Amino acid sequence: MASILIVEDEHKISRLLQIELEAEGYDVRQAYNGAQAWDLYREGGWDLVLLDVMLPEMSGIEILRRIRATDPSTMVILLTARDSVEDKVAGLDLGANDYVTKPFQIEELLARIRAAIRLKEQQLRGRAEVAETDNWLVAGDLRLNESTREVERVGQSVELTPREFDLLAYLLKNKRQVLNRDQILAAVWGYDYFGDTNVVDVYIRYVRKKIDQGHEQELIHTVRGVGYVLREPS
């Protein structure tokens, strides 16, 4: 359910908007002056602000300016007088997403609200997809996602223990770089680890079995006398 803040000092208009928007399934709150609107806005969680330009105590343009100083994503639709070209220009320049002139047809306003909320949902999905993409570490046909802790090779899921996952992630972050056992121990087991460095060899063997076994091209290589390296296929 999208949340909408109505900022309108004419109570009859505000009440009409409330009824229509709640009938559409939106969660609605109202403010009747600029100061009250700013206080409600700062409570957060709004998907859209329906903002009258001419308000007592603080203008809609000033509220919009304050919103856009820190918040680029909340949708804002301005309600302006028919002849207030300056308000329209100022509002759009400050980052308003749309404007509707008074008097307006409620059907048109509802359509514009639906369009604005759809656009916000698309933007949020796009950012989520980018974030997910950014969290993948890749080497050839091997992919590892640090956020979801997923590992895939040739599109097939690979199940790793937490320690195996951390080891593979470290190798991927330093692919093409030869890492000695002490470096791997410090990064994966911690600087305060006291134990046999052979634990690295054991876990490398575990990870290799799950990552490389059955594949023509191996990714994890031993560098004799030094340590290990993850290389992409040539």
mmCIF file of C-alpha atoms in Angstrom, residues 131-153 165-175 219 230 232:
data_model
loop_
_atom_site.group_PDB
_atom_site.id
_atom_site.type_symbol
_atom_site.label_atom_id
_atom_site.label_comp_id
_atom_site.label_asym_id
_atom_site.label_seq_id
_atom_site.Cartn_x
_atom_site.Cartn_y
_atom_site.Cartn_z
ATOM 1 C CA ALA A 131 22.941 -3.395 -6.160
ATOM 2 C CA GLU A 132 22.593 -7.127 -6.645
ATOM 3 C CA THR A 133 24.795 -6.991 -9.741
ATOM 4 C CA ASP A 134 27.401 -4.932 -7.915
ATOM 5 C CA ASN A 135 27.633 -7.567 -5.173
ATOM 6 C CA TRP A 136 28.712 -10.371 -7.539
ATOM 7 C CA LEU A 137 32.370 -11.303 -7.706
ATOM 8 C CA VAL A 138 33.102 -12.976 -11.040
ATOM 9 C CA ALA A 139 35.880 -15.064 -12.530
ATOM 10 C CA GLY A 140 35.045 -16.742 -15.826
ATOM 11 C CA ASP A 141 31.906 -18.806 -15.287
ATOM 12 C CA LEU A 142 32.202 -18.603 -11.478
ATOM 13 C CA ARG A 143 30.052 -16.078 -9.611
ATOM 14 C CA LEU A 144 29.826 -15.316 -5.897
ATOM 15 C CA ASN A 145 27.404 -12.882 -4.246
ATOM 16 C CA GLU A 146 28.592 -11.527 -0.905
ATOM 17 C CA SER A 147 25.172 -10.183 0.103
ATOM 18 C CA THR A 148 23.151 -13.337 -0.538
ATOM 19 C CA ARG A 149 26.113 -15.727 -0.075
ATOM 20 C CA GLU A 150 25.253 -17.486 -3.321
ATOM 21 C CA VAL A 151 27.864 -19.254 -5.430
ATOM 22 C CA GLU A 152 27.348 -20.436 -9.009
ATOM 23 C CA ARG A 153 29.540 -22.114 -11.579
ATOM 24 C CA PHE A 165 32.610 -19.315 1.234
ATOM 25 C CA ASP A 166 34.880 -16.786 2.986
ATOM 26 C CA LEU A 167 37.955 -18.467 1.529
ATOM 27 C CA LEU A 168 36.584 -18.409 -2.005
ATOM 28 C CA ALA A 169 35.458 -14.795 -1.619
ATOM 29 C CA TYR A 170 38.977 -13.788 -0.551
ATOM 30 C CA LEU A 171 40.515 -15.582 -3.518
ATOM 31 C CA LEU A 172 38.046 -13.893 -5.884
ATOM 32 C CA LYS A 173 38.699 -10.449 -4.458
ATOM 33 C CA ASN A 174 42.397 -11.033 -5.109
ATOM 34 C CA LYS A 175 42.173 -12.996 -8.336
ATOM 35 C CA LEU A 219 40.342 -21.789 -11.475
ATOM 36 C CA LEU A 230 42.641 -17.902 -8.504
ATOM 37 C CA GLU A 232 40.373 -16.701 -14.848
#
